[in-house]
Amino acid sequence: PAEGEVRIRLTATAGSLEEAEGMIAPVAEEVRRLLGDAVFGEGEESLEGVVGRLLSERELWLACAESLTGGGLSARISGVRDASKHFAGSAVCYSPDAKREVLGVSQSTIDGPGTVSQECAREMALGALRLFDADMAVSLTGVAGPEPLEGKPPGTLWIGLATKDHREAVSLVVPGDRTQVRRWAEQAALNLVRRHLIATAR
């Protein structure tokens, strides 16, 4: 287990590599069947690598709007090979003023539900979608800690997703220090994008 990810390791003892792989194959297949689309990859595949592949296969462009992760999500996405073929860009908007002036988050949202809210996550994602003229945008806002923000405890996350015909925002409350919370946020955002790409490809 790690922040936002669980690695499952299957091992076998046999007289040869081929024999060991043959023993593991049916077990691995059963694990994949039981876990379904919770499985994002095998071996050394990263979540951002899988997302990049799915975007490239469908020739889609992704944009980001980040607050608490401070560019960490876009750094991971842009670190993938051929990211220039699917990553449009990111807006790191930490302050309420930046969220309003760069991404178009409404003052009524900032004054009302606040920057750590479903409304803010949705508006941030829509702002990034417009700003980068992308096919899809994901946003992150929340409380990395160690102090509460806007009455919300550390570890409170909102992740927004927007396309030209779809809007959603999901909330999580996760454990850990600032580094762990930020990692949770990145993983959750990438997984939301991955799940949407899988669902809309069917």
Short mmCIF file of C-alpha atoms in Angstrom, two decimals:
data_model
loop_
_atom_site.label_atom_id
_atom_site.label_comp_id
_atom_site.label_asym_id
_atom_site.label_seq_id
_atom_site.Cartn_x
_atom_site.Cartn_y
_atom_site.Cartn_z
CA PRO A 1 0.00 0.00 0.00
CA ALA A 2 1.01 3.61 -0.69
CA GLU A 3 -0.74 6.97 -1.05
CA GLY A 4 -3.51 6.36 -3.57
CA GLU A 5 -2.07 3.13 -4.91
CA VAL A 6 -1.80 -0.54 -3.98
CA ARG A 7 0.80 -2.79 -5.60
CA ILE A 8 -0.02 -6.50 -5.81
CA ARG A 9 2.97 -8.79 -6.12
CA LEU A 10 2.63 -12.38 -7.31
CA THR A 11 5.56 -14.77 -6.90
CA ALA A 12 6.18 -18.41 -7.74
CA THR A 13 9.07 -20.79 -7.12
CA ALA A 14 9.86 -23.13 -10.00
CA GLY A 15 12.72 -24.74 -11.88
CA SER A 16 12.70 -22.14 -14.66
CA LEU A 17 11.43 -18.65 -15.41
CA GLU A 18 9.01 -20.01 -17.98
CA GLU A 19 7.55 -22.48 -15.50
CA ALA A 20 7.17 -19.77 -12.83
CA GLU A 21 5.45 -17.44 -15.30
CA GLY A 22 3.12 -20.25 -16.30
CA MET A 23 2.15 -20.76 -12.64
CA ILE A 24 1.54 -17.05 -12.13
CA ALA A 25 -0.46 -16.38 -15.31
CA PRO A 26 -3.81 -17.89 -14.23
CA VAL A 27 -3.54 -16.27 -10.78
CA ALA A 28 -2.81 -12.88 -12.35
CA GLU A 29 -5.81 -13.33 -14.63
CA GLU A 30 -8.05 -14.09 -11.65
CA VAL A 31 -6.74 -11.02 -9.77
CA ARG A 32 -7.52 -8.84 -12.80
CA ARG A 33 -11.01 -10.37 -13.04
CA LEU A 34 -11.76 -9.75 -9.36
CA LEU A 35 -10.45 -6.19 -9.26
CA GLY A 36 -11.83 -5.08 -12.63
CA ASP A 37 -10.99 -1.54 -13.71
CA ALA A 38 -9.33 -0.81 -10.37
CA VAL A 39 -6.26 -2.35 -12.03
CA PHE A 40 -4.51 0.34 -14.06
CA GLY A 41 -1.35 -1.44 -15.17
CA GLU A 42 1.25 -4.14 -14.74
CA GLY A 43 4.96 -4.25 -14.05
CA GLU A 44 6.52 -0.80 -13.89
CA GLU A 45 3.61 1.06 -15.51
CA SER A 46 2.78 4.32 -13.76
CA LEU A 47 -0.68 5.82 -13.47
CA GLU A 48 0.41 8.92 -15.38
CA GLY A 49 1.90 6.70 -18.08
CA VAL A 50 -1.37 4.81 -18.50
CA VAL A 51 -3.33 8.07 -18.66
CA GLY A 52 -0.92 9.42 -21.27
CA ARG A 53 -1.30 6.29 -23.39
CA LEU A 54 -5.11 6.43 -23.22
CA LEU A 55 -5.12 10.11 -24.20
CA SER A 56 -2.71 9.54 -27.09
CA GLU A 57 -4.67 6.55 -28.40
CA ARG A 58 -7.78 8.74 -28.63
CA GLU A 59 -5.88 11.85 -29.77
CA LEU A 60 -7.21 13.89 -26.85
CA TRP A 61 -5.63 16.85 -25.08
CA LEU A 62 -5.64 17.19 -21.29
CA ALA A 63 -5.21 20.38 -19.25
CA CYS A 64 -4.82 20.87 -15.49
CA ALA A 65 -5.78 23.46 -12.91
CA GLU A 66 -3.91 22.96 -9.65
CA SER A 67 -4.07 24.54 -6.23
CA LEU A 68 -2.82 22.42 -3.32
CA THR A 69 -0.54 20.25 -5.51
CA GLY A 70 1.32 23.34 -6.77
CA GLY A 71 2.19 21.87 -10.17
CA GLY A 72 2.97 18.35 -8.95
CA LEU A 73 0.27 16.78 -11.10
CA SER A 74 1.38 18.52 -14.28
CA ALA A 75 5.01 17.61 -13.54
CA ARG A 76 4.05 13.95 -13.47
CA ILE A 77 1.94 14.17 -16.62
CA SER A 78 4.61 16.08 -18.55
CA GLY A 79 7.28 13.61 -17.38
CA VAL A 80 5.74 10.86 -19.50
CA ARG A 81 7.28 10.08 -22.88
CA ASP A 82 5.51 11.89 -25.75
CA ALA A 83 3.54 14.06 -23.30
CA SER A 84 3.68 16.83 -25.91
CA LYS A 85 1.15 14.80 -27.90
CA HIS A 86 -1.53 14.84 -25.19
CA PHE A 87 -0.76 17.44 -22.51
CA ALA A 88 -1.94 20.98 -23.28
CA GLY A 89 -0.74 22.74 -20.13
CA SER A 90 -1.46 23.60 -16.51
CA ALA A 91 -2.49 26.64 -14.49
CA VAL A 92 -1.20 26.66 -10.92
CA CYS A 93 -3.55 29.00 -9.07
CA TYR A 94 -2.89 28.89 -5.35
CA SER A 95 -4.61 32.04 -4.12
CA PRO A 96 -8.32 32.85 -4.40
CA ASP A 97 -7.44 35.88 -6.56
CA ALA A 98 -5.52 33.69 -9.00
CA LYS A 99 -8.39 31.23 -9.20
CA ARG A 100 -10.74 34.10 -10.04
CA GLU A 101 -8.52 36.06 -12.42
CA VAL A 102 -6.86 33.19 -14.31
CA LEU A 103 -9.48 30.43 -14.22
CA GLY A 104 -12.66 32.45 -13.89
CA VAL A 105 -13.81 31.04 -10.55
CA SER A 106 -16.72 33.25 -9.52
CA GLN A 107 -16.51 35.60 -6.57
CA SER A 108 -19.79 34.15 -5.34
CA THR A 109 -18.13 30.72 -5.11
CA ILE A 110 -15.09 32.15 -3.31
CA ASP A 111 -17.29 34.06 -0.87
CA GLY A 112 -19.85 31.27 -0.49
CA PRO A 113 -18.84 27.60 -0.47
CA GLY A 114 -15.19 28.66 -0.71
CA THR A 115 -12.12 27.49 -2.59
CA VAL A 116 -12.30 24.01 -1.05
CA SER A 117 -15.64 23.02 -2.55
CA GLN A 118 -17.38 21.17 -5.32
CA GLU A 119 -18.26 24.45 -7.00
CA CYS A 120 -14.66 25.67 -7.02
CA ALA A 121 -13.32 22.37 -8.37
CA ARG A 122 -15.87 22.42 -11.21
CA GLU A 123 -15.17 26.05 -12.10
CA MET A 124 -11.41 25.50 -12.01
CA ALA A 125 -11.73 22.56 -14.42
CA LEU A 126 -13.96 24.56 -16.75
CA GLY A 127 -11.49 27.45 -16.62
CA ALA A 128 -8.59 25.20 -17.62
CA LEU A 129 -10.69 23.66 -20.40
CA ARG A 130 -11.28 27.13 -21.85
CA LEU A 131 -7.81 28.49 -21.14
CA PHE A 132 -5.99 25.70 -22.96
CA ASP A 133 -8.73 24.83 -25.48
CA ALA A 134 -8.34 21.21 -24.38
CA ASP A 135 -10.60 18.18 -24.78
CA MET A 136 -10.53 17.44 -21.06
CA ALA A 137 -9.42 19.25 -17.92
CA VAL A 138 -8.85 18.09 -14.36
CA SER A 139 -8.62 20.34 -11.32
CA LEU A 140 -7.38 19.95 -7.76
CA THR A 141 -8.23 22.04 -4.73
CA GLY A 142 -8.11 21.18 -1.06
CA VAL A 143 -6.30 21.37 2.25
CA ALA A 144 -2.77 19.96 2.36
CA GLY A 145 -2.36 20.98 6.02
CA PRO A 146 -1.13 21.05 8.65
CA GLU A 147 -3.80 23.66 9.54
CA PRO A 148 -7.48 23.59 8.55
CA LEU A 149 -8.65 25.92 5.77
CA GLU A 150 -12.11 27.46 5.46
CA GLY A 151 -13.26 25.20 8.26
CA LYS A 152 -12.17 22.07 6.34
CA PRO A 153 -9.73 19.62 7.96
CA PRO A 154 -6.33 18.75 6.45
CA GLY A 155 -6.66 16.02 3.84
CA THR A 156 -9.93 17.36 2.38
CA LEU A 157 -9.72 17.18 -1.42
CA TRP A 158 -11.99 18.18 -4.30
CA ILE A 159 -11.19 16.99 -7.82
CA GLY A 160 -13.02 18.41 -10.82
CA LEU A 161 -13.28 17.00 -14.32
CA ALA A 162 -14.64 18.81 -17.35
CA THR A 163 -15.06 18.03 -21.02
CA LYS A 164 -17.15 19.84 -23.57
CA ASP A 165 -20.21 17.78 -22.58
CA HIS A 166 -19.43 16.42 -19.11
CA ARG A 167 -18.88 17.95 -15.66
CA GLU A 168 -18.20 16.24 -12.36
CA ALA A 169 -16.46 16.78 -9.05
CA VAL A 170 -15.57 14.23 -6.40
CA SER A 171 -14.44 14.67 -2.81
CA LEU A 172 -12.03 12.69 -0.66
CA VAL A 173 -10.69 13.03 2.86
CA VAL A 174 -7.27 11.39 3.05
CA PRO A 175 -4.69 10.83 5.80
CA GLY A 176 -1.08 11.93 6.08
CA ASP A 177 1.20 14.93 6.13
CA ARG A 178 1.39 17.60 3.39
CA THR A 179 3.51 15.45 1.09
CA GLN A 180 1.23 12.44 1.47
CA VAL A 181 -1.95 14.46 0.98
CA ARG A 182 -0.56 16.01 -2.19
CA ARG A 183 0.38 12.56 -3.51
CA TRP A 184 -3.12 11.26 -2.71
CA ALA A 185 -4.57 14.21 -4.63
CA GLU A 186 -2.42 13.58 -7.70
CA GLN A 187 -3.29 9.88 -7.74
CA ALA A 188 -7.01 10.55 -7.34
CA ALA A 189 -6.99 13.11 -10.14
CA LEU A 190 -5.13 10.81 -12.52
CA ASN A 191 -7.45 7.94 -11.68
CA LEU A 192 -10.53 10.09 -12.28
CA VAL A 193 -9.20 10.93 -15.75
CA ARG A 194 -8.36 7.27 -16.40
CA ARG A 195 -11.79 6.05 -15.37
CA HIS A 196 -13.52 8.66 -17.51
CA LEU A 197 -11.44 7.73 -20.56
CA ILE A 198 -12.26 4.04 -20.07
CA ALA A 199 -15.98 4.69 -19.54
CA THR A 200 -16.33 6.92 -22.61
CA ALA A 201 -14.42 4.50 -24.84
CA ARG A 202 -17.01 1.76 -24.36
#
